[in-house]
């Protein structure tokens, strides 16, 4: 049974990865309904939070139904990170997660995200200060290292644990790799096999089939899997992994009716939460996967991703349901 601080997160929990403009309250709710054990917000800038920037503050919205939920923050300046811990605490999350893995230039160039992998002492001292500044469990999400020649993740994870980090999620790529190549889970397994490690070690990167999740558990011996891209437009992934763990077989994929219903709810919840314009815009990236596998779908997809008003998108859903109601989706 894995525990993050005092929070029991079950046996081999499946965690929804923090994803910018994806892991928002509507999507987190859908993933939670489909079996995600822990969900994280997208990363939130500590500098944005202390400036009270509306966009950053809105990202703090969390709901009872999604617990346990972690709010992820990033930054490299101690004072800003500590102040943002206070701001984050006020929204009542269960976990505070620190992003030490974002590879994007504008984040890294300020020494934040994966940029901190060049200064492990700072990474450890920031974590320690944040742990001391809150009663909430602090977790870390990071990558294997800055580049292939500087991978010291076993030592780094141990040092983070020693200053009070309560769980670590490791994306099996370096910053230099960005998203290229395959994620390497062997170094994550080495972190787990370090006899001094006692906090949960969650694996991340390329888990896109139930078999891979099982491999992460059984072959690599990790404590849970953090799932990102495989869930975009496919919140059923969590349920499918759990079904596979239980039965060794794949469950039937969601029907067309279920997909349209989920897409509708997703869009409606997004509009309710962030307004018509952003709601329509930011839900677009999910439609490809909601309807993946349907032949000659381009015309319908184009309607969904180019319409600026929700009425046209809802109408496109209705059309799709009418035309493809009996379409048989393939399992893996
Ligand atoms: C669209 C997108 C946005 C992301 N935003 C974040 C983020 O805000 N914070 C973070 O720690 N990682 C972020 N990531 C990285 C993911 O959390 C995850 O580490 C990565 O996608 C690898 O996992 P996967 O192969 O399961 O997708 C993002 C990834 C994607 C695809």
Short mmCIF file of C-alpha atoms and ligand atoms in Angstrom, two decimals:
data_model
loop_
_atom_site.label_atom_id
_atom_site.label_comp_id
_atom_site.label_asym_id
_atom_site.label_seq_id
_atom_site.Cartn_x
_atom_site.Cartn_y
_atom_site.Cartn_z
CA UNK A 1 0.00 0.00 0.00
CA UNK A 2 1.57 3.32 -1.03
CA UNK A 3 1.32 6.35 1.24
CA UNK A 4 2.11 9.98 0.51
CA UNK A 5 2.69 11.30 4.00
CA UNK A 6 -0.43 10.13 5.83
CA UNK A 7 -2.51 9.78 2.67
CA UNK A 8 -3.23 6.24 1.71
CA UNK A 9 -3.17 6.10 -2.08
CA UNK A 10 -3.71 2.37 -2.51
CA UNK A 11 -1.74 -0.43 -4.02
CA UNK A 12 0.19 0.66 -7.14
CA UNK A 13 -1.73 3.93 -7.56
CA UNK A 14 -2.26 5.49 -10.97
CA UNK A 15 -1.53 9.19 -10.90
CA UNK A 16 -2.76 11.72 -13.44
CA UNK A 17 0.33 13.68 -14.49
CA UNK A 18 0.42 17.44 -14.24
CA UNK A 19 -0.07 18.76 -17.78
CA UNK A 20 -0.28 22.40 -18.76
CA UNK A 21 -3.69 23.36 -20.17
CA UNK A 22 -4.78 19.71 -19.84
CA UNK A 23 -4.93 18.74 -16.14
CA UNK A 24 -7.60 21.29 -15.30
CA UNK A 25 -10.58 20.66 -12.98
CA UNK A 26 -12.91 19.29 -15.72
CA UNK A 27 -10.35 16.82 -17.01
CA UNK A 28 -9.21 15.85 -13.53
CA UNK A 29 -12.85 15.10 -12.65
CA UNK A 30 -13.23 12.80 -15.66
CA UNK A 31 -9.98 10.97 -14.85
CA UNK A 32 -10.97 10.61 -11.22
CA UNK A 33 -14.31 9.06 -12.24
CA UNK A 34 -12.39 6.57 -14.36
CA UNK A 35 -10.06 5.47 -11.59
CA UNK A 36 -7.16 7.91 -11.24
CA UNK A 37 -5.99 7.56 -7.63
CA UNK A 38 -4.18 10.88 -7.33
CA UNK A 39 -4.52 13.88 -9.61
CA UNK A 40 -2.25 16.88 -10.03
CA UNK A 41 -2.89 20.36 -11.32
CA UNK A 42 -0.80 21.69 -14.16
CA UNK A 43 2.31 23.58 -13.03
CA UNK A 44 1.69 27.00 -11.55
CA UNK A 45 4.29 29.73 -11.52
CA UNK A 46 5.33 30.82 -8.04
CA UNK A 47 6.17 34.25 -9.46
CA UNK A 48 2.70 34.45 -11.05
CA UNK A 49 1.07 33.47 -7.77
CA UNK A 50 2.83 36.07 -5.69
CA UNK A 51 2.03 38.74 -8.31
CA UNK A 52 -1.58 37.57 -7.99
CA UNK A 53 -1.72 37.01 -11.75
CA UNK A 54 -5.30 35.97 -12.51
CA UNK A 55 -4.27 33.09 -14.76
CA UNK A 56 -2.07 31.53 -12.09
CA UNK A 57 -4.59 32.05 -9.31
CA UNK A 58 -7.40 30.38 -11.30
CA UNK A 59 -5.29 27.25 -11.58
CA UNK A 60 -5.58 26.84 -7.79
CA UNK A 61 -9.27 25.84 -8.08
CA UNK A 62 -9.75 22.36 -6.70
CA UNK A 63 -12.89 20.40 -5.83
CA UNK A 64 -13.81 17.90 -3.10
CA UNK A 65 -14.63 15.16 -5.61
CA UNK A 66 -11.09 15.01 -6.95
CA UNK A 67 -9.23 14.37 -3.70
CA UNK A 68 -6.48 13.52 -3.12
CA UNK A 69 -5.23 16.33 -5.33
CA UNK A 70 -1.78 17.85 -5.56
CA UNK A 71 -1.07 21.41 -6.64
CA UNK A 72 2.16 21.70 -8.57
CA UNK A 73 4.29 24.82 -8.43
CA UNK A 74 7.54 25.82 -10.07
CA UNK A 75 10.16 28.45 -9.46
CA UNK A 76 13.75 28.82 -8.36
CA UNK A 77 13.63 31.73 -5.92
CA UNK A 78 13.29 30.67 -2.32
CA UNK A 79 11.20 33.62 -1.08
CA UNK A 80 8.72 33.28 -3.96
CA UNK A 81 8.42 29.54 -3.48
CA UNK A 82 7.77 29.93 0.25
CA UNK A 83 5.20 32.67 -0.27
CA UNK A 84 3.50 30.56 -2.94
CA UNK A 85 3.37 27.60 -0.55
CA UNK A 86 1.26 29.80 1.73
CA UNK A 87 -1.00 30.84 -1.15
CA UNK A 88 -1.36 27.25 -2.34
CA UNK A 89 -2.14 26.01 1.19
CA UNK A 90 -5.07 28.40 1.39
CA UNK A 91 -6.82 26.52 -1.43
CA UNK A 92 -6.69 23.32 0.61
CA UNK A 93 -4.89 20.74 -1.56
CA UNK A 94 -3.81 17.40 -0.11
CA UNK A 95 -0.31 17.58 -1.56
CA UNK A 96 2.11 20.25 -2.76
CA UNK A 97 4.24 19.09 -5.68
CA UNK A 98 7.37 20.81 -6.89
CA UNK A 99 8.12 20.79 -10.60
CA UNK A 100 11.81 20.09 -11.11
CA UNK A 101 11.30 18.58 -14.55
CA UNK A 102 9.85 21.08 -17.01
CA UNK A 103 12.26 21.23 -19.97
CA UNK A 104 10.85 24.37 -21.62
CA UNK A 105 13.47 27.03 -22.34
CA UNK A 106 11.67 29.96 -20.74
CA UNK A 107 11.35 28.00 -17.47
CA UNK A 108 14.78 26.37 -17.54
CA UNK A 109 16.57 29.62 -18.37
CA UNK A 110 15.40 31.00 -15.02
CA UNK A 111 16.83 27.98 -13.22
CA UNK A 112 13.35 26.55 -12.57
CA UNK A 113 11.79 23.25 -13.71
CA UNK A 114 14.48 20.95 -15.08
CA UNK A 115 16.90 23.91 -14.91
CA UNK A 116 17.47 23.06 -11.27
CA UNK A 117 18.96 19.72 -12.27
CA UNK A 118 22.15 21.72 -12.88
CA UNK A 119 22.23 22.72 -9.22
CA UNK A 120 21.28 19.75 -7.07
CA UNK A 121 22.24 21.55 -3.83
CA UNK A 122 19.68 24.25 -4.61
CA UNK A 123 17.08 21.61 -5.52
CA UNK A 124 17.58 19.95 -2.14
CA UNK A 125 17.68 23.17 -0.12
CA UNK A 126 14.53 24.54 -1.82
CA UNK A 127 12.71 21.29 -1.11
CA UNK A 128 13.85 21.31 2.50
CA UNK A 129 12.68 24.89 3.01
CA UNK A 130 9.31 24.13 1.49
CA UNK A 131 8.86 20.99 3.57
CA UNK A 132 9.58 23.02 6.72
CA UNK A 133 7.17 25.74 5.63
CA UNK A 134 4.04 23.57 5.39
CA UNK A 135 2.23 20.77 7.18
CA UNK A 136 1.12 19.32 3.84
CA UNK A 137 3.15 16.54 2.26
CA UNK A 138 5.57 17.89 -0.33
CA UNK A 139 6.32 15.70 -3.35
CA UNK A 140 8.73 16.21 -6.23
CA UNK A 141 8.40 15.51 -9.94
CA UNK A 142 11.62 15.45 -11.86
CA UNK A 143 13.59 13.88 -14.71
CA UNK A 144 16.56 11.50 -14.67
CA UNK A 145 19.03 14.37 -14.88
CA UNK A 146 20.11 17.32 -16.99
CA UNK A 147 21.70 15.13 -19.66
CA UNK A 148 22.93 11.61 -20.12
CA UNK A 149 26.33 12.36 -18.59
CA UNK A 150 24.96 13.88 -15.42
CA UNK A 151 22.40 11.30 -14.27
CA UNK A 152 22.63 11.09 -10.47
CA UNK A 153 18.99 10.37 -9.77
CA UNK A 154 19.64 7.69 -7.12
CA UNK A 155 21.61 10.13 -5.00
CA UNK A 156 19.26 13.03 -5.76
CA UNK A 157 16.16 11.06 -4.74
CA UNK A 158 17.78 9.95 -1.51
CA UNK A 159 18.77 13.51 -0.63
CA UNK A 160 15.23 14.73 -1.36
CA UNK A 161 13.82 12.01 0.87
CA UNK A 162 16.25 12.94 3.62
CA UNK A 163 15.00 16.53 3.69
CA UNK A 164 11.39 15.40 4.00
CA UNK A 165 10.05 14.91 0.47
CA UNK A 166 7.15 12.42 0.79
CA UNK A 167 7.13 10.86 -2.71
CA UNK A 168 8.99 11.29 -5.95
CA UNK A 169 7.72 10.92 -9.51
CA UNK A 170 10.44 10.43 -12.08
CA UNK A 171 10.05 10.92 -15.82
CA UNK A 172 12.49 8.49 -17.43
CA UNK A 173 14.12 11.05 -19.70
CA UNK A 174 16.75 13.72 -19.23
CA UNK A 175 16.15 17.40 -19.89
CA UNK A 176 18.35 17.13 -22.98
CA UNK A 177 16.04 14.47 -24.40
CA UNK A 178 12.93 16.63 -24.08
CA UNK A 179 10.37 14.07 -25.33
CA UNK A 180 12.65 12.27 -27.77
CA UNK A 181 13.56 8.57 -27.63
CA UNK A 182 12.00 6.11 -25.24
CA UNK A 183 11.65 6.76 -21.54
CA UNK A 184 14.18 4.67 -19.61
CA UNK A 185 12.69 3.12 -16.50
CA UNK A 186 15.85 1.27 -15.41
CA UNK A 187 17.32 4.27 -13.51
CA UNK A 188 13.94 4.77 -11.80
CA UNK A 189 14.10 1.17 -10.71
CA UNK A 190 17.58 1.82 -9.29
CA UNK A 191 16.10 4.62 -7.19
CA UNK A 192 13.48 2.22 -5.87
CA UNK A 193 16.05 -0.51 -5.21
CA UNK A 194 18.20 1.78 -3.09
CA UNK A 195 17.75 0.11 0.31
CA UNK A 196 17.68 3.53 2.00
CA UNK A 197 14.60 4.65 0.05
CA UNK A 198 11.33 4.34 1.91
CA UNK A 199 9.12 6.95 0.23
CA UNK A 200 7.05 5.92 -2.82
CA UNK A 201 8.83 6.10 -6.16
CA UNK A 202 6.42 6.64 -9.04
CA UNK A 203 7.45 5.97 -12.62
CA UNK A 204 6.54 8.24 -15.49
CA UNK A 205 7.03 8.30 -19.23
CA UNK A 206 5.42 6.37 -22.08
CA UNK A 207 2.89 4.32 -20.09
CA UNK A 208 0.34 4.02 -22.87
CA UNK A 209 -0.94 0.46 -22.56
CA UNK A 210 -2.08 -1.60 -19.57
CA UNK A 211 0.80 -3.99 -20.30
CA UNK A 212 3.33 -1.19 -19.85
CA UNK A 213 1.77 -0.21 -16.54
CA UNK A 214 2.07 -3.82 -15.45
CA UNK A 215 5.71 -3.90 -16.54
CA UNK A 216 6.38 -0.80 -14.47
CA UNK A 217 4.91 -2.59 -11.47
CA UNK A 218 6.20 -6.13 -11.92
CA UNK A 219 9.45 -5.83 -13.85
CA UNK A 220 10.67 -2.46 -12.54
CA UNK A 221 9.12 -2.81 -9.08
CA UNK A 222 7.93 0.79 -8.86
CA UNK A 223 5.27 2.01 -6.43
CA UNK A 224 2.85 3.50 -8.95
CA UNK A 225 2.57 4.88 -12.46
CA UNK A 226 2.07 8.52 -13.39
CA UNK A 227 0.18 8.79 -16.63
CA UNK A 228 0.21 11.78 -18.95
CA UNK A 229 -0.35 11.68 -22.70
CA UNK A 230 -2.19 8.35 -22.77
CA UNK A 231 -5.01 9.97 -20.79
CA UNK A 232 -5.49 13.01 -23.04
CA UNK A 233 -8.92 12.51 -24.63
CA UNK A 234 -8.96 9.07 -23.04
CA UNK A 235 -9.77 9.24 -19.32
CA UNK A 236 -10.80 5.57 -19.52
CA UNK A 237 -7.13 4.61 -19.54
CA UNK A 238 -7.05 4.45 -15.73
CA UNK A 239 -10.01 2.07 -15.58
CA UNK A 240 -8.54 -0.07 -18.34
CA UNK A 241 -5.23 -0.47 -16.53
CA UNK A 242 -7.02 -1.46 -13.33
CA UNK A 243 -9.20 -3.95 -15.17
CA UNK A 244 -6.09 -5.48 -16.74
CA UNK A 245 -4.35 -5.75 -13.37
CA UNK A 246 -7.37 -7.53 -11.93
CA UNK A 247 -8.23 -9.89 -14.77
CA UNK A 248 -5.25 -10.04 -17.14
CA UNK A 249 -7.62 -9.15 -19.97
CA UNK A 250 -8.57 -5.94 -21.71
CA UNK A 251 -12.00 -4.52 -20.98
CA UNK A 252 -14.21 -3.45 -23.85
CA UNK A 253 -13.30 0.03 -25.06
CA UNK A 254 -15.82 2.82 -24.44
CA UNK A 255 -18.70 2.87 -26.90
CA UNK A 256 -19.46 5.78 -29.19
CA UNK A 257 -22.26 6.87 -26.89
CA UNK A 258 -19.91 6.92 -23.90
CA UNK A 259 -17.30 8.87 -25.85
CA UNK A 260 -19.73 11.49 -27.04
CA UNK A 261 -21.18 11.78 -23.55
CA UNK A 262 -17.70 12.28 -22.06
CA UNK A 263 -16.74 14.83 -24.72
CA UNK A 264 -19.98 16.73 -24.07
CA UNK A 265 -19.47 16.78 -20.32
CA UNK A 266 -15.84 17.73 -20.75
CA UNK A 267 -16.73 20.69 -22.94
CA UNK A 268 -19.61 21.80 -20.72
CA UNK A 269 -17.53 21.59 -17.53
CA UNK A 270 -14.73 23.52 -19.25
CA UNK A 271 -17.10 26.27 -20.31
CA UNK A 272 -18.60 26.43 -16.82
CA UNK A 273 -15.14 26.71 -15.31
CA UNK A 274 -13.23 28.98 -17.67
CA UNK A 275 -15.86 30.53 -19.92
CA UNK A 276 -17.01 29.90 -23.49
CA UNK A 277 -13.92 31.06 -25.38
CA UNK A 278 -11.20 29.30 -23.37
CA UNK A 279 -13.45 26.31 -22.70
CA UNK A 280 -14.00 25.72 -26.42
CA UNK A 281 -10.36 26.35 -27.24
CA UNK A 282 -8.67 24.27 -24.56
CA UNK A 283 -10.89 21.19 -24.91
CA UNK A 284 -9.93 20.85 -28.58
CA UNK A 285 -6.77 18.89 -27.99
CA UNK A 286 -8.78 16.01 -26.51
CA UNK A 287 -11.05 15.28 -29.48
CA UNK A 288 -8.53 13.36 -31.59
CA UNK A 289 -8.27 10.70 -28.91
CA UNK A 290 -11.94 10.69 -27.91
CA UNK A 291 -12.73 9.62 -31.46
CA UNK A 292 -9.54 7.82 -32.47
CA UNK A 293 -9.95 4.96 -34.92
CA UNK A 294 -13.05 6.14 -36.76
CA UNK A 295 -12.37 6.11 -40.51
CA UNK A 296 -12.86 9.29 -42.56
CA UNK A 297 -13.33 11.34 -39.44
CA UNK A 298 -11.37 14.40 -40.57
CA UNK A 299 -14.40 16.45 -41.61
CA UNK A 300 -16.01 15.98 -38.18
CA UNK A 301 -12.81 16.57 -36.27
CA UNK A 302 -12.20 19.78 -38.21
CA UNK A 303 -15.63 21.05 -37.16
CA UNK A 304 -14.82 20.31 -33.53
CA UNK A 305 -11.42 21.95 -33.56
CA UNK A 306 -12.15 25.00 -35.69
CA UNK A 307 -15.54 26.12 -34.34
CA UNK A 308 -15.31 29.05 -31.98
CA UNK A 309 -18.75 28.65 -30.46
CA UNK A 310 -19.76 25.75 -28.28
CA UNK A 311 -23.11 25.33 -30.08
CA UNK A 312 -21.31 24.21 -33.25
CA UNK A 313 -19.08 21.82 -31.32
CA UNK A 314 -22.07 20.26 -29.53
CA UNK A 315 -23.81 19.96 -32.92
CA UNK A 316 -20.72 18.19 -34.30
CA UNK A 317 -20.93 15.71 -31.39
CA UNK A 318 -24.61 15.03 -32.20
CA UNK A 319 -23.80 14.42 -35.87
CA UNK A 320 -21.00 12.04 -34.97
CA UNK A 321 -23.20 10.08 -32.62
CA UNK A 322 -25.91 9.75 -35.21
CA UNK A 323 -23.54 8.69 -37.96
CA UNK A 324 -21.22 6.37 -36.02
CA UNK A 325 -23.36 5.13 -33.12
CA UNK A 326 -22.66 1.47 -33.88
CA UNK A 327 -18.97 1.88 -34.67
CA UNK A 328 -16.92 -0.84 -32.97
CA UNK A 329 -13.75 0.59 -31.45
CA UNK A 330 -10.77 -1.74 -31.24
CA UNK A 331 -9.23 -2.54 -27.87
CA UNK A 332 -5.42 -2.43 -27.66
C1 LIG B 1 0.71 18.93 -22.87
C2 LIG B 1 1.66 18.58 -21.76
C3 LIG B 1 1.81 19.47 -20.69
C4 LIG B 1 2.67 19.16 -19.63
N1 LIG B 1 2.72 20.00 -18.55
C5 LIG B 1 3.43 19.60 -17.44
C6 LIG B 1 3.35 20.35 -16.23
O1 LIG B 1 2.64 21.36 -16.12
N2 LIG B 1 4.08 19.90 -15.17
C7 LIG B 1 4.86 18.76 -15.24
O2 LIG B 1 5.49 18.38 -14.25
N3 LIG B 1 4.94 18.05 -16.38
C8 LIG B 1 4.23 18.43 -17.46
N4 LIG B 1 4.23 17.64 -18.57
C9 LIG B 1 4.99 16.36 -18.55
C10 LIG B 1 4.09 15.21 -18.10
O3 LIG B 1 3.64 15.39 -16.77
C11 LIG B 1 4.83 13.86 -18.20
O4 LIG B 1 5.97 13.92 -17.38
C12 LIG B 1 5.26 13.53 -19.62
O5 LIG B 1 4.25 13.81 -20.55
C13 LIG B 1 5.68 12.06 -19.74
O6 LIG B 1 4.63 11.21 -19.37
P1 LIG B 1 3.69 10.49 -20.48
O7 LIG B 1 4.59 9.74 -21.41
O8 LIG B 1 2.78 9.59 -19.68
O9 LIG B 1 2.96 11.58 -21.20
C14 LIG B 1 3.42 17.95 -19.66
C15 LIG B 1 3.28 17.09 -20.74
C16 LIG B 1 2.41 17.39 -21.78
C17 LIG B 1 2.26 16.41 -22.93
#
